[in-house]
């Protein structure tokens, strides 16, 4: 079942060119009418950082070192996950023409959308790197362990793709999955150590970093990008396990429900 979908995609010609072309088109369309262009990709995390910085650093007096950077890197990973999942729930409906009237595999539509989001992620991550190392007074030196962020992003990409496949195919039979996911994503936000001190998070929600894959990814992203140390490999293994499991479930749903998406939607 899963093998048939992957084999079908692998057998198609010019697949990599199509993926890159679709990703570029999607990214350009997102900022086409905005005069500030790519700057809007950075504006969202900057606004969130400003709000949470005032709330937790100024008002609640949190003692997290380099708190602005602590927020920044957490939000960079979180925003990619949210945009990739919420933005693809109705993808089988909005991009129905691509798989109905072209040679495109449905899986390509998801991957190209996430590639488009990856451009914004790369931009935001670059801005974080510059801010942390050149403007943050409490920064650690650049380390080869920073390269582990590539592995963490692959983990995040697979997790986001799996969730996207599951949600968009469930949308075929339950349109209110969109509203349910928006509520759940808000709940998950507060169950992730985005603005909490890590020790407080572990004390209040023991072992949740192993039950919430986004929490684990955010924790490891701070380890490799801010502390300059290797990720927690046990936590990384758990997070990859979650990501692969969700991806397999998503592909199964795509094979069972997605096959008749055009008719039902």
mmCIF file of C-alpha atoms in Angstrom:
data_model
loop_
_atom_site.group_PDB
_atom_site.id
_atom_site.type_symbol
_atom_site.label_atom_id
_atom_site.label_comp_id
_atom_site.label_asym_id
_atom_site.label_seq_id
_atom_site.Cartn_x
_atom_site.Cartn_y
_atom_site.Cartn_z
ATOM 1 C CA UNK A 1 0.000 0.000 0.000
ATOM 2 C CA UNK A 2 2.585 2.536 1.143
ATOM 3 C CA UNK A 3 5.105 1.076 -1.263
ATOM 4 C CA UNK A 4 2.722 1.609 -4.202
ATOM 5 C CA UNK A 5 2.384 5.351 -3.480
ATOM 6 C CA UNK A 6 6.142 5.812 -3.122
ATOM 7 C CA UNK A 7 6.831 3.640 -6.180
ATOM 8 C CA UNK A 8 4.332 5.646 -8.239
ATOM 9 C CA UNK A 9 6.021 8.896 -7.209
ATOM 10 C CA UNK A 10 9.501 7.534 -7.896
ATOM 11 C CA UNK A 11 8.533 6.368 -11.402
ATOM 12 C CA UNK A 12 7.342 9.815 -12.514
ATOM 13 C CA UNK A 13 9.658 11.988 -14.593
ATOM 14 C CA UNK A 14 10.894 15.496 -13.690
ATOM 15 C CA UNK A 15 9.570 15.094 -10.130
ATOM 16 C CA UNK A 16 12.350 17.084 -8.462
ATOM 17 C CA UNK A 17 12.016 19.957 -10.943
ATOM 18 C CA UNK A 18 8.254 20.030 -10.352
ATOM 19 C CA UNK A 19 8.692 20.074 -6.591
ATOM 20 C CA UNK A 20 11.109 22.997 -6.706
ATOM 21 C CA UNK A 21 9.031 24.919 -9.248
ATOM 22 C CA UNK A 22 5.826 24.500 -7.218
ATOM 23 C CA UNK A 23 7.599 25.495 -4.005
ATOM 24 C CA UNK A 24 8.928 28.696 -5.623
ATOM 25 C CA UNK A 25 5.536 29.584 -7.092
ATOM 26 C CA UNK A 26 3.796 29.003 -3.756
ATOM 27 C CA UNK A 27 6.338 31.109 -1.896
ATOM 28 C CA UNK A 28 6.153 33.988 -4.374
ATOM 29 C CA UNK A 29 2.342 33.974 -4.380
ATOM 30 C CA UNK A 30 2.321 34.213 -0.595
ATOM 31 C CA UNK A 31 4.225 37.513 -0.668
ATOM 32 C CA UNK A 32 3.321 38.716 -4.176
ATOM 33 C CA UNK A 33 1.112 41.654 -3.139
ATOM 34 C CA UNK A 34 3.138 42.579 -0.032
ATOM 35 C CA UNK A 35 5.440 45.543 -0.570
ATOM 36 C CA UNK A 36 7.736 44.368 2.215
ATOM 37 C CA UNK A 37 7.987 40.933 0.582
ATOM 38 C CA UNK A 38 10.089 38.413 2.487
ATOM 39 C CA UNK A 39 10.252 40.695 5.524
ATOM 40 C CA UNK A 40 6.753 39.483 6.442
ATOM 41 C CA UNK A 41 8.198 35.991 6.951
ATOM 42 C CA UNK A 42 10.274 37.495 9.763
ATOM 43 C CA UNK A 43 7.673 39.924 11.091
ATOM 44 C CA UNK A 44 5.436 37.243 12.650
ATOM 45 C CA UNK A 45 8.082 35.714 14.948
ATOM 46 C CA UNK A 46 9.403 39.197 15.791
ATOM 47 C CA UNK A 47 5.939 40.355 16.890
ATOM 48 C CA UNK A 48 5.449 37.168 18.928
ATOM 49 C CA UNK A 49 8.868 37.622 20.529
ATOM 50 C CA UNK A 50 8.023 41.208 21.494
ATOM 51 C CA UNK A 51 4.709 40.165 23.093
ATOM 52 C CA UNK A 52 6.110 37.234 25.063
ATOM 53 C CA UNK A 53 9.263 39.133 26.005
ATOM 54 C CA UNK A 54 7.219 41.899 27.619
ATOM 55 C CA UNK A 55 4.875 39.405 29.300
ATOM 56 C CA UNK A 56 7.473 37.004 30.672
ATOM 57 C CA UNK A 57 10.706 39.004 30.939
ATOM 58 C CA UNK A 58 9.438 42.454 31.866
ATOM 59 C CA UNK A 59 6.242 41.667 33.804
ATOM 60 C CA UNK A 60 6.823 38.166 35.214
ATOM 61 C CA UNK A 61 10.615 38.661 35.537
ATOM 62 C CA UNK A 62 11.657 35.271 34.157
ATOM 63 C CA UNK A 63 15.329 34.455 34.759
ATOM 64 C CA UNK A 64 15.991 32.587 31.496
ATOM 65 C CA UNK A 65 19.381 33.736 30.087
ATOM 66 C CA UNK A 66 19.286 35.296 26.594
ATOM 67 C CA UNK A 67 15.488 35.171 26.737
ATOM 68 C CA UNK A 68 14.899 36.922 23.391
ATOM 69 C CA UNK A 69 16.987 34.300 21.583
ATOM 70 C CA UNK A 70 15.389 31.553 23.687
ATOM 71 C CA UNK A 71 12.000 32.665 22.369
ATOM 72 C CA UNK A 72 13.234 33.270 18.828
ATOM 73 C CA UNK A 73 14.569 29.770 18.144
ATOM 74 C CA UNK A 74 11.507 28.121 19.708
ATOM 75 C CA UNK A 75 9.121 30.188 17.601
ATOM 76 C CA UNK A 76 11.082 29.536 14.376
ATOM 77 C CA UNK A 77 10.448 25.787 14.725
ATOM 78 C CA UNK A 78 6.909 26.209 16.049
ATOM 79 C CA UNK A 79 5.765 28.547 13.252
ATOM 80 C CA UNK A 80 6.997 26.132 10.577
ATOM 81 C CA UNK A 81 4.973 23.310 12.169
ATOM 82 C CA UNK A 82 1.816 25.416 12.509
ATOM 83 C CA UNK A 83 1.992 26.880 8.978
ATOM 84 C CA UNK A 84 2.703 23.468 7.446
ATOM 85 C CA UNK A 85 -0.210 21.734 9.196
ATOM 86 C CA UNK A 86 -2.918 24.413 9.224
ATOM 87 C CA UNK A 87 -2.062 25.477 5.669
ATOM 88 C CA UNK A 88 -2.548 22.001 4.205
ATOM 89 C CA UNK A 89 -5.785 20.841 5.845
ATOM 90 C CA UNK A 90 -7.836 21.784 2.762
ATOM 91 C CA UNK A 91 -5.063 21.161 0.234
ATOM 92 C CA UNK A 92 -6.823 18.264 -1.513
ATOM 93 C CA UNK A 93 -9.695 20.641 -2.223
ATOM 94 C CA UNK A 94 -7.850 23.868 -3.041
ATOM 95 C CA UNK A 95 -5.281 22.134 -5.280
ATOM 96 C CA UNK A 96 -7.581 19.531 -6.745
ATOM 97 C CA UNK A 97 -6.742 20.697 -10.269
ATOM 98 C CA UNK A 98 -3.087 19.685 -9.841
ATOM 99 C CA UNK A 99 -3.717 15.982 -9.340
ATOM 100 C CA UNK A 100 -6.853 15.785 -11.501
ATOM 101 C CA UNK A 101 -5.546 17.423 -14.672
ATOM 102 C CA UNK A 102 -1.781 16.952 -14.471
ATOM 103 C CA UNK A 103 0.770 14.206 -13.988
ATOM 104 C CA UNK A 104 1.338 15.130 -10.344
ATOM 105 C CA UNK A 105 1.313 12.633 -7.520
ATOM 106 C CA UNK A 106 -0.699 13.846 -4.502
ATOM 107 C CA UNK A 107 2.347 13.430 -2.277
ATOM 108 C CA UNK A 108 4.208 15.979 -4.409
ATOM 109 C CA UNK A 109 1.621 18.641 -3.609
ATOM 110 C CA UNK A 110 2.237 18.262 0.117
ATOM 111 C CA UNK A 111 6.027 18.153 -0.206
ATOM 112 C CA UNK A 112 6.148 21.231 -2.451
ATOM 113 C CA UNK A 113 4.022 23.190 0.042
ATOM 114 C CA UNK A 114 6.362 22.247 2.884
ATOM 115 C CA UNK A 115 9.356 23.146 0.698
ATOM 116 C CA UNK A 116 7.794 26.586 0.271
ATOM 117 C CA UNK A 117 7.506 26.928 4.050
ATOM 118 C CA UNK A 118 11.114 25.743 4.311
ATOM 119 C CA UNK A 119 12.286 28.872 2.496
ATOM 120 C CA UNK A 120 10.724 31.019 5.201
ATOM 121 C CA UNK A 121 12.157 28.721 7.889
ATOM 122 C CA UNK A 122 15.662 29.082 6.453
ATOM 123 C CA UNK A 123 15.299 32.856 6.378
ATOM 124 C CA UNK A 124 14.099 33.002 9.993
ATOM 125 C CA UNK A 125 16.813 30.606 11.158
ATOM 126 C CA UNK A 126 19.454 32.773 9.473
ATOM 127 C CA UNK A 127 18.064 35.859 11.220
ATOM 128 C CA UNK A 128 18.182 34.013 14.549
ATOM 129 C CA UNK A 129 21.799 32.964 13.939
ATOM 130 C CA UNK A 130 22.840 36.550 13.187
ATOM 131 C CA UNK A 131 20.900 37.968 16.129
ATOM 132 C CA UNK A 132 22.201 35.412 18.630
ATOM 133 C CA UNK A 133 25.862 35.595 17.664
ATOM 134 C CA UNK A 134 26.171 39.305 16.886
ATOM 135 C CA UNK A 135 23.607 41.064 19.087
ATOM 136 C CA UNK A 136 22.976 38.750 22.054
ATOM 137 C CA UNK A 137 25.309 39.652 24.904
ATOM 138 C CA UNK A 138 25.017 36.195 26.531
ATOM 139 C CA UNK A 139 25.714 34.098 23.446
ATOM 140 C CA UNK A 140 27.979 31.046 23.237
ATOM 141 C CA UNK A 141 30.534 30.811 20.402
ATOM 142 C CA UNK A 142 29.704 29.165 17.065
ATOM 143 C CA UNK A 143 30.144 25.387 17.267
ATOM 144 C CA UNK A 144 30.170 22.486 14.822
ATOM 145 C CA UNK A 145 27.265 21.131 16.908
ATOM 146 C CA UNK A 146 25.144 23.888 15.327
ATOM 147 C CA UNK A 147 25.022 21.629 12.248
ATOM 148 C CA UNK A 148 22.731 19.254 14.145
ATOM 149 C CA UNK A 149 19.975 21.749 13.324
ATOM 150 C CA UNK A 150 19.828 20.122 9.862
ATOM 151 C CA UNK A 151 18.871 16.786 11.449
ATOM 152 C CA UNK A 152 16.325 18.514 13.671
ATOM 153 C CA UNK A 153 14.775 20.230 10.663
ATOM 154 C CA UNK A 154 14.494 16.890 8.824
ATOM 155 C CA UNK A 155 12.712 15.562 11.916
ATOM 156 C CA UNK A 156 10.403 18.599 11.925
ATOM 157 C CA UNK A 157 9.737 18.267 8.176
ATOM 158 C CA UNK A 158 8.759 14.584 8.440
ATOM 159 C CA UNK A 159 6.567 15.282 11.482
ATOM 160 C CA UNK A 160 4.825 18.185 9.724
ATOM 161 C CA UNK A 161 4.334 16.150 6.541
ATOM 162 C CA UNK A 162 2.824 13.257 8.484
ATOM 163 C CA UNK A 163 0.425 15.521 10.383
ATOM 164 C CA UNK A 164 -0.505 17.332 7.155
ATOM 165 C CA UNK A 165 -1.366 14.065 5.423
ATOM 166 C CA UNK A 166 -3.473 12.886 8.353
ATOM 167 C CA UNK A 167 -5.382 16.162 8.796
ATOM 168 C CA UNK A 168 -6.088 16.819 5.111
ATOM 169 C CA UNK A 169 -7.408 13.304 4.532
ATOM 170 C CA UNK A 170 -9.555 13.411 7.658
ATOM 171 C CA UNK A 171 -10.956 16.688 6.295
ATOM 172 C CA UNK A 172 -12.524 14.683 3.468
ATOM 173 C CA UNK A 173 -14.858 12.936 5.919
ATOM 174 C CA UNK A 174 -15.013 15.549 8.691
ATOM 175 C CA UNK A 175 -14.879 19.195 7.635
ATOM 176 C CA UNK A 176 -14.728 20.441 11.223
ATOM 177 C CA UNK A 177 -11.247 18.921 11.656
ATOM 178 C CA UNK A 178 -10.002 22.411 10.780
ATOM 179 C CA UNK A 179 -11.593 23.978 13.880
ATOM 180 C CA UNK A 180 -10.593 21.029 16.066
ATOM 181 C CA UNK A 181 -6.961 21.321 14.983
ATOM 182 C CA UNK A 182 -6.873 25.073 15.660
ATOM 183 C CA UNK A 183 -8.027 24.447 19.243
ATOM 184 C CA UNK A 184 -5.581 21.574 19.668
ATOM 185 C CA UNK A 185 -2.660 23.576 18.271
ATOM 186 C CA UNK A 186 -3.343 26.329 20.827
ATOM 187 C CA UNK A 187 -3.367 23.718 23.580
ATOM 188 C CA UNK A 188 -0.146 22.159 22.264
ATOM 189 C CA UNK A 189 1.519 25.579 22.214
ATOM 190 C CA UNK A 190 1.188 25.838 25.988
ATOM 191 C CA UNK A 191 2.386 22.247 26.392
ATOM 192 C CA UNK A 192 5.635 23.116 24.604
ATOM 193 C CA UNK A 193 8.592 24.871 26.289
ATOM 194 C CA UNK A 194 8.506 27.869 23.976
ATOM 195 C CA UNK A 195 8.642 30.535 26.676
ATOM 196 C CA UNK A 196 8.897 28.402 29.825
ATOM 197 C CA UNK A 197 12.209 27.820 31.552
ATOM 198 C CA UNK A 198 13.208 24.224 30.759
ATOM 199 C CA UNK A 199 13.614 23.214 34.409
ATOM 200 C CA UNK A 200 10.146 24.619 35.217
ATOM 201 C CA UNK A 201 8.661 22.804 32.222
ATOM 202 C CA UNK A 202 10.144 19.463 33.304
ATOM 203 C CA UNK A 203 9.117 19.987 36.906
ATOM 204 C CA UNK A 204 5.524 20.919 36.077
ATOM 205 C CA UNK A 205 5.048 18.474 33.193
ATOM 206 C CA UNK A 206 7.414 15.574 33.901
ATOM 207 C CA UNK A 207 8.375 13.434 30.902
ATOM 208 C CA UNK A 208 6.135 15.446 28.552
ATOM 209 C CA UNK A 209 9.153 16.201 26.359
ATOM 210 C CA UNK A 210 8.906 12.501 25.415
ATOM 211 C CA UNK A 211 5.153 12.678 24.863
ATOM 212 C CA UNK A 212 5.149 15.864 22.794
ATOM 213 C CA UNK A 213 7.447 15.645 19.740
ATOM 214 C CA UNK A 214 7.412 19.432 19.248
ATOM 215 C CA UNK A 215 8.670 19.904 22.807
ATOM 216 C CA UNK A 216 11.587 17.556 22.118
ATOM 217 C CA UNK A 217 12.491 19.285 18.856
ATOM 218 C CA UNK A 218 12.429 22.727 20.498
ATOM 219 C CA UNK A 219 14.529 21.526 23.455
ATOM 220 C CA UNK A 220 17.136 20.019 21.135
ATOM 221 C CA UNK A 221 17.147 23.084 18.872
ATOM 222 C CA UNK A 222 18.220 25.210 21.853
ATOM 223 C CA UNK A 223 20.882 22.688 22.803
ATOM 224 C CA UNK A 224 22.515 22.728 19.381
ATOM 225 C CA UNK A 225 21.982 26.387 18.436
ATOM 226 C CA UNK A 226 22.392 28.171 21.783
ATOM 227 C CA UNK A 227 24.365 25.843 24.050
ATOM 228 C CA UNK A 228 26.573 24.527 21.246
ATOM 229 C CA UNK A 229 26.251 20.905 22.410
ATOM 230 C CA UNK A 230 24.950 17.757 20.741
ATOM 231 C CA UNK A 231 21.222 17.017 20.960
ATOM 232 C CA UNK A 232 19.728 14.669 23.518
ATOM 233 C CA UNK A 233 19.920 11.517 21.384
ATOM 234 C CA UNK A 234 17.288 9.602 23.344
ATOM 235 C CA UNK A 235 14.873 12.484 22.882
ATOM 236 C CA UNK A 236 15.839 12.744 19.212
ATOM 237 C CA UNK A 237 15.107 9.045 18.701
ATOM 238 C CA UNK A 238 11.660 9.438 20.286
ATOM 239 C CA UNK A 239 10.886 12.448 18.068
ATOM 240 C CA UNK A 240 11.937 10.646 14.886
ATOM 241 C CA UNK A 241 9.817 7.681 15.980
ATOM 242 C CA UNK A 242 6.765 9.933 16.316
ATOM 243 C CA UNK A 243 7.477 11.592 12.962
ATOM 244 C CA UNK A 244 7.857 8.318 11.048
ATOM 245 C CA UNK A 245 4.763 6.838 12.702
ATOM 246 C CA UNK A 246 2.612 9.870 11.766
ATOM 247 C CA UNK A 247 4.017 9.813 8.237
ATOM 248 C CA UNK A 248 3.125 6.144 7.763
ATOM 249 C CA UNK A 249 -0.396 6.707 9.110
ATOM 250 C CA UNK A 250 -0.744 9.747 6.846
ATOM 251 C CA UNK A 251 0.304 7.799 3.757
ATOM 252 C CA UNK A 252 -2.155 5.016 4.610
ATOM 253 C CA UNK A 253 -4.960 7.588 4.914
ATOM 254 C CA UNK A 254 -3.877 9.178 1.630
ATOM 255 C CA UNK A 255 -4.125 5.810 -0.062
ATOM 256 C CA UNK A 256 -7.555 5.000 1.430
ATOM 257 C CA UNK A 257 -9.298 8.374 1.553
ATOM 258 C CA UNK A 258 -7.272 10.524 -0.827
ATOM 259 C CA UNK A 259 -8.010 8.270 -3.783
ATOM 260 C CA UNK A 260 -11.596 9.571 -3.852
ATOM 261 C CA UNK A 261 -10.849 13.101 -2.648
ATOM 262 C CA UNK A 262 -11.889 14.746 -5.910
ATOM 263 C CA UNK A 263 -15.320 13.082 -5.816
ATOM 264 C CA UNK A 264 -16.050 13.753 -2.144
ATOM 265 C CA UNK A 265 -14.783 17.331 -2.116
#
